[in-house]
Amino acid sequence: MPLYEHVYLARQDVSPQQVEALTGQFKNVITSLGGTVGKTEYWGVKSLAYRINKNRKAHFTLMNIDAPPAALAEMQRQQSINEDILRVLTLRVDELEEGPSAQLRKREDDDRGDRRGPRGDRGDRGDRGDRGDRPERRPRREEGKVEGEVE
């Protein structure tokens, strides 16, 4: 049977429990039509690049599916009917990825820590040399006077 990676976006208004219930419903559709769902990952609520049906955020869920095309078509048909589903994306893959997906790895491997970088709190720039003595600033022009004008 073909292998698929399937991601669907649910409205931000629904709770995570309702998203899990939707995932369970879609799993039942796949298994009842002779397929299997290898792994599901709930990625949480994320911001969208652009608004979809007046939603700026959505619940993201990934499913790894090994199923006949008819089972996948039925699941996508049910998702298109459901008002809580904003978008779906299904990709046929040669092999399913083992372990956590890139989205979850990004969250786990986030070793940025302190975002201030090498400067710390000092505020000086170690990569720049000493600026030395600076000349005095020119006095500001007074209003109404034109530069070079003699009184």
Coordinates of C-alpha atoms in Angstrom, one line a residue:
M1 CA 0.0 0.0 0.0
P2 CA 1.2 3.6 -0.6
L3 CA 2.6 5.6 2.3
Y4 CA 1.4 9.1 3.0
E5 CA 2.2 12.0 5.3
H6 CA -1.0 13.9 6.1
V7 CA -1.2 17.3 7.9
Y8 CA -4.5 19.0 8.7
L9 CA -5.2 22.4 10.3
A10 CA -8.1 22.8 12.6
R11 CA -9.6 26.1 13.7
Q12 CA -8.1 27.7 16.7
D13 CA -11.5 27.9 18.4
V14 CA -11.7 24.2 19.0
S15 CA -10.0 22.7 22.1
P16 CA -7.0 20.3 21.9
Q17 CA -9.4 17.5 23.1
Q18 CA -11.7 18.1 20.2
V19 CA -8.6 18.0 17.8
E20 CA -7.7 14.6 19.4
A21 CA -11.3 13.4 18.8
L22 CA -11.1 14.5 15.2
T23 CA -7.8 12.6 14.8
G24 CA -9.4 9.5 16.3
Q25 CA -12.3 9.8 13.9
F26 CA -10.0 10.1 10.9
K27 CA -8.0 7.1 12.2
N28 CA -11.2 5.0 12.4
V29 CA -12.0 5.9 8.8
I30 CA -8.5 4.7 7.6
T31 CA -8.5 1.5 9.6
S32 CA -12.1 0.6 8.6
L33 CA -11.1 0.8 5.0
G34 CA -8.0 -1.4 5.3
G35 CA -5.2 1.0 6.2
T36 CA -3.1 1.8 9.2
V37 CA -2.0 5.0 10.9
G38 CA 1.6 4.7 12.0
K39 CA 2.1 7.8 14.0
T40 CA 0.2 10.9 14.9
E41 CA 1.7 14.1 16.2
Y42 CA -0.1 17.1 17.6
W43 CA 2.0 20.1 16.9
G44 CA -0.1 22.6 18.8
V45 CA -1.5 26.0 17.9
K46 CA 0.7 27.9 15.5
S47 CA 0.4 31.2 13.6
L48 CA -0.6 31.0 10.0
A49 CA 1.4 32.9 7.3
Y50 CA -1.9 34.4 6.1
R51 CA -5.5 34.4 7.3
I52 CA -7.6 31.4 6.3
N53 CA -11.4 31.9 6.7
K54 CA -10.7 34.8 9.1
N55 CA -8.4 32.6 11.3
R56 CA -4.9 33.7 12.1
K57 CA -3.9 30.6 14.1
A58 CA -4.7 26.9 13.8
H59 CA -4.1 23.5 15.5
F60 CA -1.6 21.5 13.4
T61 CA -1.7 17.6 13.4
L62 CA 0.5 15.2 11.4
M63 CA -0.6 11.6 10.6
N64 CA 1.6 9.0 9.0
I65 CA -0.7 6.7 6.9
D66 CA -0.3 3.4 5.2
A67 CA -3.6 3.0 3.3
P68 CA -5.2 2.4 -0.1
P69 CA -6.1 5.5 -2.1
A70 CA -9.8 4.9 -1.5
A71 CA -9.4 5.1 2.3
L72 CA -7.4 8.3 2.0
A73 CA -10.0 9.8 -0.4
E74 CA -12.8 9.0 2.1
M75 CA -10.9 10.7 4.9
Q76 CA -10.3 13.8 2.8
R77 CA -13.9 13.9 1.8
Q78 CA -15.0 13.9 5.5
Q79 CA -12.4 16.6 6.3
S80 CA -13.8 18.8 3.5
I81 CA -17.2 18.5 5.0
N82 CA -16.1 19.3 8.5
E83 CA -16.3 23.0 9.4
D84 CA -13.5 22.8 12.0
I85 CA -10.9 21.7 9.4
L86 CA -9.3 24.7 7.6
R87 CA -6.8 23.0 5.3
V88 CA -5.3 19.6 4.6
L89 CA -2.1 18.5 2.8
T90 CA -1.4 14.9 1.9
L91 CA 2.0 13.9 0.4
R92 CA 2.8 10.5 -0.9
V93 CA 6.3 9.4 0.4
D94 CA 8.6 6.6 -0.4
E95 CA 9.1 5.8 3.3
L96 CA 7.7 7.1 6.6
E97 CA 10.0 9.1 8.9
E98 CA 10.9 7.3 12.1
G99 CA 11.0 9.3 15.3
P100 CA 9.8 12.8 15.9
S101 CA 9.1 15.0 12.9
A102 CA 11.1 18.1 12.1
Q103 CA 8.5 20.3 13.8
L104 CA 8.9 18.5 17.1
R105 CA 12.7 18.2 16.8
K106 CA 12.9 22.0 16.3
R107 CA 11.2 22.5 19.6
E108 CA 13.4 19.9 21.4
D109 CA 16.7 21.1 19.8
D110 CA 16.1 24.7 20.5
D111 CA 19.4 25.5 22.1
R112 CA 19.4 29.2 21.4
G113 CA 19.1 29.9 25.1
D114 CA 20.0 33.5 25.7
R115 CA 19.3 35.5 22.6
R116 CA 21.6 38.3 23.5
G117 CA 24.6 36.6 21.9
P118 CA 28.2 37.2 22.8
R119 CA 27.7 40.8 24.0
G120 CA 25.7 39.9 27.1
D121 CA 24.4 42.9 29.1
R122 CA 27.4 45.2 28.5
G123 CA 26.0 46.9 25.4
D124 CA 29.4 47.2 23.8
R125 CA 30.3 45.6 20.5
G126 CA 33.4 43.4 20.9
D127 CA 33.7 43.0 17.2
R128 CA 34.2 46.8 16.7
G129 CA 37.3 48.6 17.6
D130 CA 37.5 51.7 19.8
R131 CA 35.8 54.6 18.3
G132 CA 38.3 57.0 19.7
D133 CA 37.7 60.6 20.4
R134 CA 34.9 62.1 18.4
P135 CA 34.8 65.7 17.3
E136 CA 32.3 68.1 18.8
R137 CA 28.9 68.2 17.2
R138 CA 28.0 71.2 15.1
P139 CA 25.5 73.5 16.8
R140 CA 21.9 73.1 15.6
R141 CA 20.6 75.7 13.1
E142 CA 18.2 78.1 14.6
E143 CA 14.8 78.3 13.1
G144 CA 14.4 80.8 10.4
K145 CA 18.2 81.2 9.7
V146 CA 19.7 79.9 6.5
E147 CA 23.1 78.4 6.6
G148 CA 25.8 80.8 5.3
E149 CA 23.5 83.8 6.0
V150 CA 25.2 86.8 7.7
E151 CA 23.2 88.7 10.2

